[in-house]
Coordinates of C-alpha atoms in Angstrom, one line a residue:
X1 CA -5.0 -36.4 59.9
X2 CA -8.8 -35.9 58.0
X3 CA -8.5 -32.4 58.5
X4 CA -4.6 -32.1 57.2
X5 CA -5.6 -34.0 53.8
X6 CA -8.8 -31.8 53.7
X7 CA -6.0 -28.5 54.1
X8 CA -3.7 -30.0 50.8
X9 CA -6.2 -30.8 49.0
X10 CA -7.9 -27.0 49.2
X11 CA -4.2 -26.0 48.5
X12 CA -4.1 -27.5 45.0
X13 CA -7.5 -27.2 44.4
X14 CA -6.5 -23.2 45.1
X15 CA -3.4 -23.2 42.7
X16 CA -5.2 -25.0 40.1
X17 CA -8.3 -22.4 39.7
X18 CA -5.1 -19.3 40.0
X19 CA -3.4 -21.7 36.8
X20 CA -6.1 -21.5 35.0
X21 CA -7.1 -17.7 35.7
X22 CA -3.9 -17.1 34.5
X23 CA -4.2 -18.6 31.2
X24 CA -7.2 -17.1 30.9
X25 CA -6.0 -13.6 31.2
X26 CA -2.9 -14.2 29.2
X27 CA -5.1 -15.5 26.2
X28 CA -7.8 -12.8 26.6
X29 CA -5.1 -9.8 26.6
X30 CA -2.9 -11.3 23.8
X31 CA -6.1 -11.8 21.5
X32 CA -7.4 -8.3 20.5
X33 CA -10.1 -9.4 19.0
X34 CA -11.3 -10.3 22.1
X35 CA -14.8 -8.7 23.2
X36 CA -13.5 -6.1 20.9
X37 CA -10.7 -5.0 22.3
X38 CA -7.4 -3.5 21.5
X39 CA -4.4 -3.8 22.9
X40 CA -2.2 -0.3 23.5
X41 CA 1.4 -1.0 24.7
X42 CA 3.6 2.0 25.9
X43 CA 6.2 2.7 23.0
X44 CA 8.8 2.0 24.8
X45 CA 7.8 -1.3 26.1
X46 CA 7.5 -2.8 22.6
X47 CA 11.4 -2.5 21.4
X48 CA 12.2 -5.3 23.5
X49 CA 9.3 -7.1 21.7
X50 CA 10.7 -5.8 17.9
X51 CA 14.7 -7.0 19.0
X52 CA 12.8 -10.5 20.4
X53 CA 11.0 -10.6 16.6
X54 CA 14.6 -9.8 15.1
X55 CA 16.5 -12.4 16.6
X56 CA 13.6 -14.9 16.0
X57 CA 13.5 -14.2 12.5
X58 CA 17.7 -13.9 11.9
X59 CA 17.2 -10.4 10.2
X60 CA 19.7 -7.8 10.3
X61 CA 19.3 -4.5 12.2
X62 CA 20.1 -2.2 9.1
X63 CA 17.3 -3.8 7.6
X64 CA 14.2 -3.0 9.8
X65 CA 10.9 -5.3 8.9
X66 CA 7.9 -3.6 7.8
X67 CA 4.2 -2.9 9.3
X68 CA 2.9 -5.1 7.3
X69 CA 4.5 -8.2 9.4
X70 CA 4.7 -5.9 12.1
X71 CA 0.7 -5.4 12.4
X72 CA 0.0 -8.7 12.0
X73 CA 1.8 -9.3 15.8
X74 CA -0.2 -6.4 16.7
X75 CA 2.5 -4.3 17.7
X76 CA 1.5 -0.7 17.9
X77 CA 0.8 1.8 15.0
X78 CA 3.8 4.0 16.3
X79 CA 6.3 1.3 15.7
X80 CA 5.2 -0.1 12.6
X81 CA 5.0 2.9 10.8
X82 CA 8.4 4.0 12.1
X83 CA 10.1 0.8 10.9
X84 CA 8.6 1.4 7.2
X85 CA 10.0 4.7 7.5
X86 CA 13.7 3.3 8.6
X87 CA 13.3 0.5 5.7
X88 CA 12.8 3.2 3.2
X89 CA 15.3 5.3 4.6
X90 CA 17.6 2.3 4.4
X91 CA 16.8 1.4 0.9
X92 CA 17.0 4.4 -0.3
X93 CA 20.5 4.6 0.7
X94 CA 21.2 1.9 -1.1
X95 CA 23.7 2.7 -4.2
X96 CA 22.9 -0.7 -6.1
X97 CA 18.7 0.3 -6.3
X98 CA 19.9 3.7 -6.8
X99 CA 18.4 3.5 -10.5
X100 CA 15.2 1.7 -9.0
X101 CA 14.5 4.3 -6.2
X102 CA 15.2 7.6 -6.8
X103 CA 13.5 10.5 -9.6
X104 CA 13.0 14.3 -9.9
X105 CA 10.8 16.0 -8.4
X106 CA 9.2 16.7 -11.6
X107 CA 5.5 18.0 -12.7
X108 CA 4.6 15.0 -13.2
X109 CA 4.9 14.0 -9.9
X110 CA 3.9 17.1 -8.5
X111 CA 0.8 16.3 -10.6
X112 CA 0.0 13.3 -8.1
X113 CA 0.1 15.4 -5.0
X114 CA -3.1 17.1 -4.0
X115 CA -3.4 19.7 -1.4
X116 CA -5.3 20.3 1.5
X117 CA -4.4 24.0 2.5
X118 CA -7.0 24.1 5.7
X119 CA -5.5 20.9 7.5
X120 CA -2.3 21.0 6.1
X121 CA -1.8 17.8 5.1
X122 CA -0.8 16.5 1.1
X123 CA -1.9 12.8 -0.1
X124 CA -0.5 11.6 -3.1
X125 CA -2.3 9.3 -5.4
X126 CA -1.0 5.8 -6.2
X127 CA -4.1 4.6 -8.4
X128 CA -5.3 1.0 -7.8
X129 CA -4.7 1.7 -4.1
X130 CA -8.0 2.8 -2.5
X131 CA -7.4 6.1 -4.0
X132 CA -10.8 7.0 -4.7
X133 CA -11.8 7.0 -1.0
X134 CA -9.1 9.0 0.4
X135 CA -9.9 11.6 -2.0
X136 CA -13.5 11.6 -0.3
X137 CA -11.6 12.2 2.9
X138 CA -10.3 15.3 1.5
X139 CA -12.9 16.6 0.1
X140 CA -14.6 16.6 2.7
X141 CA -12.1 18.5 4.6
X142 CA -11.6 21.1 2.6
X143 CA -15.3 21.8 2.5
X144 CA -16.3 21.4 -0.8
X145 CA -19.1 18.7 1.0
X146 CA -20.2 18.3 4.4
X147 CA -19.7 14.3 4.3
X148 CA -18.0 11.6 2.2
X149 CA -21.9 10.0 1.5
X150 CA -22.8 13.4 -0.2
X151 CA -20.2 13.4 -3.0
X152 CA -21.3 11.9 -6.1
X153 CA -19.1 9.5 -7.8
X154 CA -18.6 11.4 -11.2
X155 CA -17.3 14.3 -8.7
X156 CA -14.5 12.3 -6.9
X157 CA -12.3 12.5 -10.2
X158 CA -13.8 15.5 -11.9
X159 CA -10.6 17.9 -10.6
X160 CA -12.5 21.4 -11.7
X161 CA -15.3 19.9 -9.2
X162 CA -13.9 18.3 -6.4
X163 CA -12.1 20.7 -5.2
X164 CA -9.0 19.8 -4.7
X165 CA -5.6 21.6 -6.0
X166 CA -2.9 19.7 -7.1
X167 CA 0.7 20.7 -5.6
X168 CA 1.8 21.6 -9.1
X169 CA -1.0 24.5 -9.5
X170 CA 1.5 26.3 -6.8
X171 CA 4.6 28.7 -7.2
X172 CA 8.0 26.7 -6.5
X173 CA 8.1 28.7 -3.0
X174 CA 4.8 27.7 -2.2
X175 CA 5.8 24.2 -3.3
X176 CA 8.9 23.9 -1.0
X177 CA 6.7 25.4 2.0
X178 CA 4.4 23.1 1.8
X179 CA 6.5 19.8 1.4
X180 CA 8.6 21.1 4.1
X181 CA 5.8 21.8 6.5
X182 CA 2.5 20.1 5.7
X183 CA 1.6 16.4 7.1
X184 CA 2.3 14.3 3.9
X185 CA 1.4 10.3 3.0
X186 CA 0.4 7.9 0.7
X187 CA -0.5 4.3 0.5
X188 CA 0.7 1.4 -1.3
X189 CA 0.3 -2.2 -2.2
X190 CA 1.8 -5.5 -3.6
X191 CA 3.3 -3.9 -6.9
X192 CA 1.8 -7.2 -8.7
X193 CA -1.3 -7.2 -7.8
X194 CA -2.0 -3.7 -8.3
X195 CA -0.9 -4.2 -11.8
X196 CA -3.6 -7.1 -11.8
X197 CA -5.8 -4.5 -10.6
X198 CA -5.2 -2.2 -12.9
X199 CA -5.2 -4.2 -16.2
X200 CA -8.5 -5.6 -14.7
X201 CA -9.9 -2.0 -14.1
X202 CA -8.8 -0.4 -17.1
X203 CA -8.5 -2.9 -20.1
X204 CA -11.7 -5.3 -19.2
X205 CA -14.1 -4.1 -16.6
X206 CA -13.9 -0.4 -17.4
X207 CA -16.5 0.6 -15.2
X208 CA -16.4 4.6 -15.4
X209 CA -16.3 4.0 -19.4
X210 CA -12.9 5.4 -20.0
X211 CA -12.8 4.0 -24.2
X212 CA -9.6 5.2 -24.7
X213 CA -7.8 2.5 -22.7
X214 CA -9.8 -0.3 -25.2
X215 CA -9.5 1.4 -28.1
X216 CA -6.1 3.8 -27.9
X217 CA -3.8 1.9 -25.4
X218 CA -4.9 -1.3 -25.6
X219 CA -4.1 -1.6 -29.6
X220 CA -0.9 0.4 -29.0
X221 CA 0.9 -2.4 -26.8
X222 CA -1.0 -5.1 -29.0
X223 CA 1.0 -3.7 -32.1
X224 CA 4.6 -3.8 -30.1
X225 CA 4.2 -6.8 -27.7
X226 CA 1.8 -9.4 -29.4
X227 CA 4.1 -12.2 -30.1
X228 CA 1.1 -14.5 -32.0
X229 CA -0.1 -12.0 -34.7
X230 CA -2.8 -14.2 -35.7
X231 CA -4.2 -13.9 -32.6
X232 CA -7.4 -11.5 -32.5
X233 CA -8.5 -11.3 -28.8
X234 CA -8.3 -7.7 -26.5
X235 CA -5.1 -6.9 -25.2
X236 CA -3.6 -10.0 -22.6
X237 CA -2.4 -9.9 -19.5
X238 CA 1.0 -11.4 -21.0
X239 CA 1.0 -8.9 -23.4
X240 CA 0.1 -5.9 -20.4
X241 CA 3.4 -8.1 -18.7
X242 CA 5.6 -7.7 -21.4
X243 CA 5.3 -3.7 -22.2
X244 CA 5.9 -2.9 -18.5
X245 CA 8.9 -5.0 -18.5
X246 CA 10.3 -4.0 -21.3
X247 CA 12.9 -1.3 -20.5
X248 CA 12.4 0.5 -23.7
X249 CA 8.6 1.1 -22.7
X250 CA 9.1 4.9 -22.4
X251 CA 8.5 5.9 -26.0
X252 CA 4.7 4.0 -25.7
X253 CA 4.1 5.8 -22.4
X254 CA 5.1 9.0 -23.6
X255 CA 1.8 8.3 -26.1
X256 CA -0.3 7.2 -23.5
X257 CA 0.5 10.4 -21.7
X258 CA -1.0 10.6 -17.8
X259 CA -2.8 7.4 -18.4
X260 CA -0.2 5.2 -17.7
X261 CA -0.3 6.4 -13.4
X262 CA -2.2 3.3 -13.2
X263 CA 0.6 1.7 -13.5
X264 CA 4.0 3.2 -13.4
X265 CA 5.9 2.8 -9.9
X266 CA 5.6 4.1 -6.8
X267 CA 8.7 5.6 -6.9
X268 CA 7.7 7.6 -10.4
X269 CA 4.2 8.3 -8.7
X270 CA 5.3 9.7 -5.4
X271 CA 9.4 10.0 -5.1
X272 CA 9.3 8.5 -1.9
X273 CA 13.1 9.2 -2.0
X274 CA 13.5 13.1 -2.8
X275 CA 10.5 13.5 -0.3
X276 CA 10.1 13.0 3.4
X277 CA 6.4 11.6 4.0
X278 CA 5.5 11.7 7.5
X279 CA 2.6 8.3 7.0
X280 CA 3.0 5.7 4.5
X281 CA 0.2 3.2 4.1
X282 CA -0.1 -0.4 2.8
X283 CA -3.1 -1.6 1.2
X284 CA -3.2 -4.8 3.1
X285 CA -3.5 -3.4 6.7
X286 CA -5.6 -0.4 5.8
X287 CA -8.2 -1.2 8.4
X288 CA -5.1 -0.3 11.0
X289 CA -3.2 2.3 9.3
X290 CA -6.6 4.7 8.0
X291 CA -7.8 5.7 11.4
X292 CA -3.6 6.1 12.3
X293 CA -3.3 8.3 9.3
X294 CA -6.6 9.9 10.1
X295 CA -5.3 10.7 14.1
X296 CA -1.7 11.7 13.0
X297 CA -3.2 14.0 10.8
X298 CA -5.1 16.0 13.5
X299 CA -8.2 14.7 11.4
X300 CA -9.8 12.2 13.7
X301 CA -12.2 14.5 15.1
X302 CA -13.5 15.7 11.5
X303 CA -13.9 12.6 9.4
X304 CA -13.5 9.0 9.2
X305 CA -12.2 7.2 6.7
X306 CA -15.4 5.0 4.8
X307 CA -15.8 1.5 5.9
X308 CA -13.7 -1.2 4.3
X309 CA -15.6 -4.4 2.8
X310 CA -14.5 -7.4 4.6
X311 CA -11.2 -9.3 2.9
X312 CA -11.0 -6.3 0.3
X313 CA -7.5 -5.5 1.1
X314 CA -6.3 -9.0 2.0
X315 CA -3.5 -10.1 -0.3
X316 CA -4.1 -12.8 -2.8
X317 CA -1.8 -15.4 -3.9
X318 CA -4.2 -17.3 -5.8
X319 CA -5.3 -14.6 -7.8
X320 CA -1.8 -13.3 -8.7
X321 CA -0.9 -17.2 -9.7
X322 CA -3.4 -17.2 -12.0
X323 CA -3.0 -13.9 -14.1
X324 CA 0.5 -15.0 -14.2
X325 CA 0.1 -18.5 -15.2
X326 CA 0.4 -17.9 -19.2
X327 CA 3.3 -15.5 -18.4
X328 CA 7.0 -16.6 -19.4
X329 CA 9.3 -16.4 -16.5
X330 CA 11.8 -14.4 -18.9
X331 CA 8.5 -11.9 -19.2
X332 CA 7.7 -12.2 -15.4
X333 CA 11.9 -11.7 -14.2
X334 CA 11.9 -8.2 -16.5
X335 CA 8.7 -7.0 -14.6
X336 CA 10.3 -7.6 -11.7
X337 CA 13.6 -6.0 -12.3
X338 CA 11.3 -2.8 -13.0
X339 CA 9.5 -2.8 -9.9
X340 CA 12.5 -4.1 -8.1
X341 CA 12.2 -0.6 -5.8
X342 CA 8.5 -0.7 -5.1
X343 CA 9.1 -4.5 -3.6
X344 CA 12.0 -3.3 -1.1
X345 CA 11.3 0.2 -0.5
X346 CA 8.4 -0.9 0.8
X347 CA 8.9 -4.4 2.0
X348 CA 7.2 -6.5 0.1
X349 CA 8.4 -10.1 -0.9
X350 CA 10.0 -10.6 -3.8
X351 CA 7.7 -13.3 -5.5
X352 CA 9.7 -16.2 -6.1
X353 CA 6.9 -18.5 -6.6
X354 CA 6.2 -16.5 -10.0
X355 CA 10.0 -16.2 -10.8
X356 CA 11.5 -19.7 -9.7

């Protein structure tokens, strides 16, 4: 009878230990931070993990979710970047944002797009995005300097020293060839706070001592937008709000000229709806998607992209609240309506805690 207690009482002892082995190897494997791992799923085996995330979230199937959510469940880098690609697709299908989506392939955007003939690939620039850096990775590549650490600063954006041709410089043929064959992407971010970012960049920081946005631009929307003329401070945030939204702004940025890609949409940047980018970006999980963009490039090998400062690309609310707290909602609604196809096209939120 000793012996048959002493036999159960292994047995449990024996199933407890394998319950909490288990539970240990399901935590380790579904933490990737774990000892520095990362998980890599099949393809395949993650759509039934993408319908499970659907259904759990009661979204439609025409409307795909994007990698930013998608990353953060650390599905793979396939996936994610497929479903931003079926959301734009989707959106830009969409006759109501028809307005808000679509443009010519004009010079201007052609402008944005600059070339790497060696590697094939074409980035175009969304400034306030991180720009600078992948402009380093390009550089690089097409040999101008043998690493990214080796390029001055005053070089990155000097274009008769850097080295790198914009698609426009090309014949229409050699145009077409090249947007039909060559590896294309760019990156994005939350439409409002790149606007934050670059109001902050251009109209008080400054930093590369470009006067003409103080003392040129800044006076220019001062003059239109002001609504307290006695008041005698630099341009506002409120009044930066109110010129963007304003859907006569055209005839002040046809003054400003090229200055105003700091902040004119993606879709006006990039026509992410007349072309077919093979990558696209976000800001906020740039620490997943640069070596992705790097590998799917055939680039991996040659370069890496520069290393990101901890919680730069992180997305925050508190910082947006504030820049907008002086802002009328009528203001804040009509700089929404504009950038109406960056939010969906890309699938970002619409910001109702600025707008409600």
């Amino acid at each position: 009878m000793h012996h048959q207690w002493l036999l159960l009482a292994a047995c449990f002892w024996v199933i407890f230990m394998f319950m909490v082995a288990s539970k240990f190897i399901t935590l380790t494997f579904k933490d990737p931070d774990v000892y520095g791992a990362k998980q890599e799923f099949p393809f395949l085996t993650t759509i039934p993990e993408l319908e499970k995330w659907r259904e759990e979230k009661h979204l439609p199937k025409e409307l795909k979710p994007t990698g930013k959510v998608l990353s953060g469940n650390h599905l793979n880098q396939p996936l994610v970047h497929m479903e931003r690609l079926e959301l734009l697709k989707n959106v830009c299908q969409d006759a109501a944002l028809r307005n808000l989506s679509h443009t010519t392939v004009s010079k201007f955007v052609l402008d944005r797009i600059f070339v790497c003939d060696k590697h094939k690939i074409l980035f175009c620039q969304t400034p306030k995005v991180g720009n600078t850096q992948w402009k380093k990775v390009l550089i690089v590549l097409n040999g101008v300097f043998s690493s990214i650490e080796e390029i001055p600063e005053n070089v990155v954006h000097d274009h008769e020293k850097n080295g790198l041709p914009r698609l426009s410089s090309f014949s229409d043929s050699e145009i077409q060839k090249r947007l039909k064959l060559y590896f294309k992407f760019f990156i994005v971010r939350d439409p409002f706070e790149r606007l934050i970012s670059a109001f902050k960049d251009k109209f008080v920081h400054n930093p590369r001592f470009e006067p003409w946005y103080r003392h040129e631009i800044a006076p220019g929307i001062i003059r239109k937008y002001r609504r307290n003329r006695t008041e005698t401070r630099g341009l506002q945030f409120e009044d930066f709000v109110r010129y963007l939204g304003d859907p006569n702004h055209r005839w002040l940025d046809l003054q400003f000229g090229d200055h105003i890609i700091h902040w004119v949409t993606y879709v006006e940047l990039c026509a992410p709806c007349e072309i077919s980018y093979s990558v696209i970006g976000h800001h906020e999980t740039l620490e997943e998607d640069a070596p992705y963009i790097l590998k799917e490039a055939g680039i991996d090998h040659l370069v890496s992209y520069p290393t990101i400062p901890p919680g730069i690309t992180v997305y925050n609310k508190t910082k947006v609240e504030h820049y907008f707290l002086g802002v009328s909602k009528r203001d804040i609604r009509r700089l929404y309506a504009r950038f109406e196809g960056d939010f969906k096209l890309f699938g970002y939120q619409k910001p109702d805690f600025l707008l409600n």
